[in-house]
Amino acid sequence: MLFLKLINEGLIYKAGAGESFIAMLLVGYTISSIVSYLLGSVNTAIIVSRGLYKKDIRSYGSKNAGMTNMFRVFGKKAGILTLLGDVLKALIAVLISSLIVGRAFGGAHLGGFFCIFGHVFPLYYNFKGGKGVLVAAVTVLIIDPVVFLLLALVWGLMLWVTKIVSVASITAAAMYPLISIKFTSANSFFTTALFAVAIAAFIIVMHKDNILRLKNGTEKRIGEKKEPEAEEKPKEKKRPRSLVDDGEDDDAQ
């Protein structure tokens, strides 16, 4: 109970009082943002591909440093390790920011956003990472499981109707602000709305290439055969059959 109360209020609220509280809160926001960004920059896909296979995932498949491409190129083990790493860093970022700032003051939202930002633009890997969908999903799950379940239903329905992963991801991102605001309280309305709009816009912008392919009618559907790639594939492991069998529509990043 004490730990949950601390996460909700934050260390700064406990330590601060009077006029110094605002200054301490700003310092807390700054520290939380930096720590979360650095955690997000730890790209599990790149670490696993380099460490286990001596290859950089950004040179294979869709060239995205994320879970789906790891499953497709290196197999189940690599994909699961990437999934676990991305879940763990999002969880740690949200918890640390909540402990410093407090959920009541937007700590969880702040930590989640900068973890996603770090995942997409990782400091350690020349600012070239994944699309942030998986990390965003984990962040929403931690902050509000009900909203996550509703967005998962939207995502699944759109995937079933269109058979295009990018359409499902873009639709779920667009619906996120509307659904989250519906389930938020008056006290956290501004923080929730700001975070939801920022994440939705960020995810949609990161799908700009997919949107262009959708406009041109060249975006791949699930099960649609892709054209052979000219580049060499990793030799350590035979390329597995993927649940998402296209090389471009790679959204669980």
Short mmCIF file of C-alpha atoms in Angstrom, two decimals:
data_model
loop_
_atom_site.label_atom_id
_atom_site.label_comp_id
_atom_site.label_asym_id
_atom_site.label_seq_id
_atom_site.Cartn_x
_atom_site.Cartn_y
_atom_site.Cartn_z
CA MET A 1 0.00 0.00 0.00
CA LEU A 2 2.83 2.39 0.88
CA PHE A 3 4.58 1.64 -2.44
CA LEU A 4 1.39 2.27 -4.44
CA LYS A 5 0.82 5.52 -2.58
CA LEU A 6 4.39 6.57 -3.29
CA ILE A 7 3.99 5.81 -7.01
CA ASN A 8 0.80 7.87 -7.12
CA GLU A 9 2.19 10.90 -5.26
CA GLY A 10 5.92 10.67 -6.04
CA LEU A 11 9.02 11.43 -4.00
CA ILE A 12 8.92 15.11 -4.92
CA TYR A 13 5.45 15.57 -3.46
CA LYS A 14 6.64 13.94 -0.24
CA ALA A 15 9.77 16.10 -0.03
CA GLY A 16 8.50 19.37 -1.46
CA ALA A 17 6.38 22.05 0.10
CA GLY A 18 5.44 25.64 -0.58
CA GLU A 19 7.20 27.65 -3.28
CA SER A 20 10.00 25.11 -3.71
CA PHE A 21 7.58 22.43 -4.90
CA ILE A 22 7.20 23.86 -8.44
CA ALA A 23 10.97 24.07 -8.90
CA MET A 24 11.43 20.53 -7.60
CA LEU A 25 8.65 19.30 -9.86
CA LEU A 26 10.36 20.80 -12.92
CA VAL A 27 13.63 19.16 -11.90
CA GLY A 28 11.75 15.88 -11.49
CA TYR A 29 10.21 16.20 -14.94
CA THR A 30 13.66 16.82 -16.43
CA ILE A 31 15.28 13.86 -14.67
CA SER A 32 12.37 11.55 -15.54
CA SER A 33 12.47 12.58 -19.20
CA ILE A 34 16.21 11.98 -19.52
CA VAL A 35 16.18 8.64 -17.69
CA SER A 36 13.19 7.39 -19.69
CA TYR A 37 14.74 8.46 -22.99
CA LEU A 38 18.00 6.69 -22.16
CA LEU A 39 16.08 3.54 -21.19
CA GLY A 40 14.08 3.71 -24.41
CA SER A 41 17.31 4.05 -26.38
CA VAL A 42 18.33 0.57 -25.23
CA ASN A 43 17.09 -1.22 -28.35
CA THR A 44 16.69 -4.91 -27.59
CA ALA A 45 16.36 -5.89 -31.26
CA ILE A 46 19.74 -4.41 -32.13
CA ILE A 47 21.39 -5.87 -29.02
CA VAL A 48 20.03 -9.37 -29.66
CA SER A 49 20.77 -9.37 -33.40
CA ARG A 50 24.34 -8.20 -32.85
CA GLY A 51 25.00 -10.30 -29.76
CA LEU A 52 23.53 -13.63 -30.87
CA TYR A 53 23.77 -13.45 -34.66
CA LYS A 54 26.60 -10.94 -35.29
CA LYS A 55 24.22 -9.04 -37.59
CA ASP A 56 22.39 -5.72 -37.40
CA ILE A 57 18.63 -6.22 -37.78
CA ARG A 58 18.44 -2.81 -39.48
CA SER A 59 20.13 -4.36 -42.54
CA TYR A 60 17.59 -7.17 -42.99
CA GLY A 61 13.91 -7.67 -43.69
CA SER A 62 11.97 -4.44 -43.30
CA LYS A 63 15.10 -2.88 -41.70
CA ASN A 64 13.08 -1.90 -38.64
CA ALA A 65 14.67 -2.57 -35.26
CA GLY A 66 11.61 -4.15 -33.68
CA MET A 67 9.95 -7.38 -32.62
CA THR A 68 8.13 -8.31 -35.84
CA ASN A 69 11.25 -8.00 -37.97
CA MET A 70 13.23 -10.02 -35.42
CA PHE A 71 10.64 -12.82 -35.58
CA ARG A 72 10.72 -12.74 -39.36
CA VAL A 73 14.48 -12.67 -39.85
CA PHE A 74 15.98 -14.53 -36.88
CA GLY A 75 13.11 -16.60 -35.51
CA LYS A 76 11.07 -17.11 -32.33
CA LYS A 77 13.91 -16.90 -29.82
CA ALA A 78 15.06 -13.53 -31.12
CA GLY A 79 11.49 -12.21 -31.32
CA ILE A 80 10.62 -13.28 -27.77
CA LEU A 81 13.83 -11.79 -26.34
CA THR A 82 13.04 -8.52 -28.13
CA LEU A 83 9.49 -8.56 -26.78
CA LEU A 84 10.67 -9.12 -23.21
CA GLY A 85 13.31 -6.40 -23.46
CA ASP A 86 10.88 -3.81 -24.83
CA VAL A 87 8.27 -4.66 -22.19
CA LEU A 88 10.86 -4.44 -19.40
CA LYS A 89 12.27 -1.06 -20.42
CA ALA A 90 8.79 0.48 -20.76
CA LEU A 91 7.83 -0.88 -17.33
CA ILE A 92 11.00 0.46 -15.69
CA ALA A 93 10.64 3.87 -17.35
CA VAL A 94 7.03 4.27 -16.22
CA LEU A 95 7.79 3.10 -12.66
CA ILE A 96 10.86 5.34 -12.23
CA SER A 97 9.05 8.42 -13.51
CA SER A 98 6.06 7.62 -11.30
CA LEU A 99 8.31 7.27 -8.25
CA ILE A 100 10.05 10.58 -8.96
CA VAL A 101 7.14 12.76 -10.09
CA GLY A 102 4.07 10.72 -9.16
CA ARG A 103 1.26 9.46 -11.37
CA ALA A 104 -0.95 12.24 -10.06
CA PHE A 105 1.44 14.75 -11.66
CA GLY A 106 1.83 12.93 -14.99
CA GLY A 107 4.91 10.87 -14.13
CA ALA A 108 3.70 7.65 -15.75
CA HIS A 109 2.66 9.42 -18.96
CA LEU A 110 5.93 11.35 -19.13
CA GLY A 111 8.05 8.24 -18.61
CA GLY A 112 6.11 6.30 -21.23
CA PHE A 113 6.34 9.04 -23.85
CA PHE A 114 10.10 9.54 -23.56
CA CYS A 115 10.69 5.78 -23.50
CA ILE A 116 8.82 5.56 -26.82
CA PHE A 117 10.78 8.54 -28.16
CA GLY A 118 14.04 6.86 -27.18
CA HIS A 119 12.99 3.61 -28.83
CA VAL A 120 12.28 5.38 -32.13
CA PHE A 121 15.33 7.66 -31.96
CA PRO A 122 17.88 5.74 -29.86
CA LEU A 123 20.88 7.76 -28.70
CA TYR A 124 23.19 4.74 -28.80
CA TYR A 125 22.36 3.63 -32.36
CA ASN A 126 22.55 6.78 -34.51
CA PHE A 127 18.91 7.67 -33.72
CA LYS A 128 17.59 4.85 -35.92
CA GLY A 129 15.23 2.49 -34.09
CA GLY A 130 11.76 1.00 -34.42
CA LYS A 131 8.31 2.54 -34.87
CA GLY A 132 7.37 2.51 -31.19
CA VAL A 133 4.07 0.63 -31.45
CA LEU A 134 4.98 -2.18 -29.05
CA VAL A 135 6.50 0.16 -26.44
CA ALA A 136 3.46 2.44 -26.73
CA ALA A 137 1.13 -0.53 -26.24
CA VAL A 138 3.01 -1.65 -23.12
CA THR A 139 2.93 1.91 -21.75
CA VAL A 140 -0.85 2.15 -22.24
CA LEU A 141 -1.30 -1.30 -20.66
CA ILE A 142 0.61 -0.19 -17.54
CA ILE A 143 -1.21 3.14 -17.23
CA ASP A 144 -4.75 1.99 -18.06
CA PRO A 145 -5.45 -1.71 -18.78
CA VAL A 146 -9.10 -1.03 -19.73
CA VAL A 147 -8.10 1.47 -22.42
CA PHE A 148 -5.47 -0.99 -23.65
CA LEU A 149 -8.05 -3.78 -24.02
CA LEU A 150 -10.41 -1.53 -25.98
CA LEU A 151 -7.60 -0.40 -28.28
CA ALA A 152 -6.56 -4.03 -28.74
CA LEU A 153 -10.11 -4.81 -29.86
CA VAL A 154 -10.01 -1.91 -32.33
CA TRP A 155 -6.64 -3.11 -33.63
CA GLY A 156 -7.82 -6.70 -33.98
CA LEU A 157 -11.05 -5.71 -35.72
CA MET A 158 -9.26 -3.50 -38.26
CA LEU A 159 -6.69 -6.22 -38.91
CA TRP A 160 -9.46 -8.77 -39.49
CA VAL A 161 -11.31 -6.44 -41.88
CA THR A 162 -8.36 -5.04 -43.87
CA LYS A 163 -5.62 -7.68 -43.39
CA ILE A 164 -3.17 -4.76 -43.24
CA VAL A 165 -1.21 -4.32 -40.00
CA SER A 166 -0.39 -0.65 -40.59
CA VAL A 167 -4.09 0.22 -41.03
CA ALA A 168 -4.86 -1.52 -37.71
CA SER A 169 -2.04 0.32 -35.92
CA ILE A 170 -2.90 3.74 -37.36
CA THR A 171 -6.60 3.30 -36.53
CA ALA A 172 -5.85 2.22 -32.95
CA ALA A 173 -3.50 5.20 -32.54
CA ALA A 174 -6.14 7.60 -33.85
CA MET A 175 -8.73 6.15 -31.47
CA TYR A 176 -6.44 6.32 -28.44
CA PRO A 177 -7.19 9.97 -27.46
CA LEU A 178 -10.96 9.46 -27.79
CA ILE A 179 -11.03 6.26 -25.75
CA SER A 180 -8.59 7.41 -23.05
CA ILE A 181 -10.40 10.70 -22.47
CA LYS A 182 -13.67 8.80 -22.09
CA PHE A 183 -12.24 6.79 -19.19
CA THR A 184 -10.20 9.45 -17.41
CA SER A 185 -11.15 11.44 -14.34
CA ALA A 186 -11.50 15.21 -14.19
CA ASN A 187 -8.31 15.50 -12.11
CA SER A 188 -6.10 13.86 -14.73
CA PHE A 189 -8.01 14.96 -17.85
CA PHE A 190 -5.37 17.40 -19.13
CA THR A 191 -2.42 15.06 -18.58
CA THR A 192 -4.18 12.09 -20.15
CA ALA A 193 -5.43 14.08 -23.13
CA LEU A 194 -2.01 15.64 -23.79
CA PHE A 195 -0.22 12.30 -23.58
CA ALA A 196 -2.79 10.47 -25.72
CA VAL A 197 -2.73 13.09 -28.49
CA ALA A 198 1.09 13.21 -28.46
CA ILE A 199 1.42 9.42 -28.69
CA ALA A 200 -1.26 9.11 -31.37
CA ALA A 201 0.34 11.82 -33.52
CA PHE A 202 3.79 10.31 -33.02
CA ILE A 203 2.74 6.79 -34.02
CA ILE A 204 0.83 8.04 -37.07
CA VAL A 205 3.77 10.17 -38.25
CA MET A 206 6.09 7.17 -37.89
CA HIS A 207 3.80 5.35 -40.34
CA LYS A 208 4.21 7.99 -43.05
CA ASP A 209 5.81 5.48 -45.45
CA ASN A 210 2.97 3.03 -44.85
CA ILE A 211 0.43 5.78 -45.47
CA LEU A 212 2.14 6.61 -48.76
CA ARG A 213 2.04 2.96 -49.81
CA LEU A 214 -1.63 2.77 -48.83
CA LYS A 215 -2.30 5.81 -51.00
CA ASN A 216 -0.44 4.19 -53.91
CA GLY A 217 -2.12 0.80 -53.37
CA THR A 218 1.21 -0.96 -52.75
CA GLU A 219 0.93 -1.73 -49.03
CA LYS A 220 1.19 -5.47 -48.36
CA ARG A 221 -1.58 -7.51 -46.74
CA ILE A 222 -1.18 -10.45 -44.40
CA GLY A 223 -0.43 -13.57 -46.44
CA GLU A 224 0.45 -11.64 -49.56
CA LYS A 225 3.67 -12.82 -51.15
CA LYS A 226 6.45 -10.30 -51.29
CA GLU A 227 9.04 -9.79 -53.97
CA PRO A 228 12.43 -11.44 -53.40
CA GLU A 229 15.03 -9.22 -51.74
CA ALA A 230 18.36 -8.61 -53.42
CA GLU A 231 20.38 -8.40 -50.21
CA GLU A 232 21.94 -11.36 -48.45
CA LYS A 233 20.05 -12.90 -45.56
CA PRO A 234 21.67 -13.89 -42.25
CA LYS A 235 23.34 -17.28 -42.60
CA GLU A 236 23.13 -18.30 -38.96
CA LYS A 237 19.52 -19.33 -39.19
CA LYS A 238 17.09 -20.31 -41.86
CA ARG A 239 14.51 -17.58 -42.36
CA PRO A 240 11.28 -18.66 -40.61
CA ARG A 241 7.74 -18.44 -41.86
CA SER A 242 6.17 -15.29 -40.34
CA LEU A 243 2.66 -14.66 -39.14
CA VAL A 244 2.92 -11.32 -40.93
CA ASP A 245 4.35 -12.38 -44.27
CA ASP A 246 5.20 -9.05 -45.82
CA GLY A 247 8.47 -7.21 -45.56
CA GLU A 248 7.16 -3.67 -45.34
CA ASP A 249 4.16 -3.57 -43.05
CA ASP A 250 6.19 -3.98 -39.86
CA ASP A 251 4.40 -2.32 -36.97
CA ALA A 252 5.18 -4.10 -33.71
CA GLN A 253 8.34 -2.11 -33.24
#
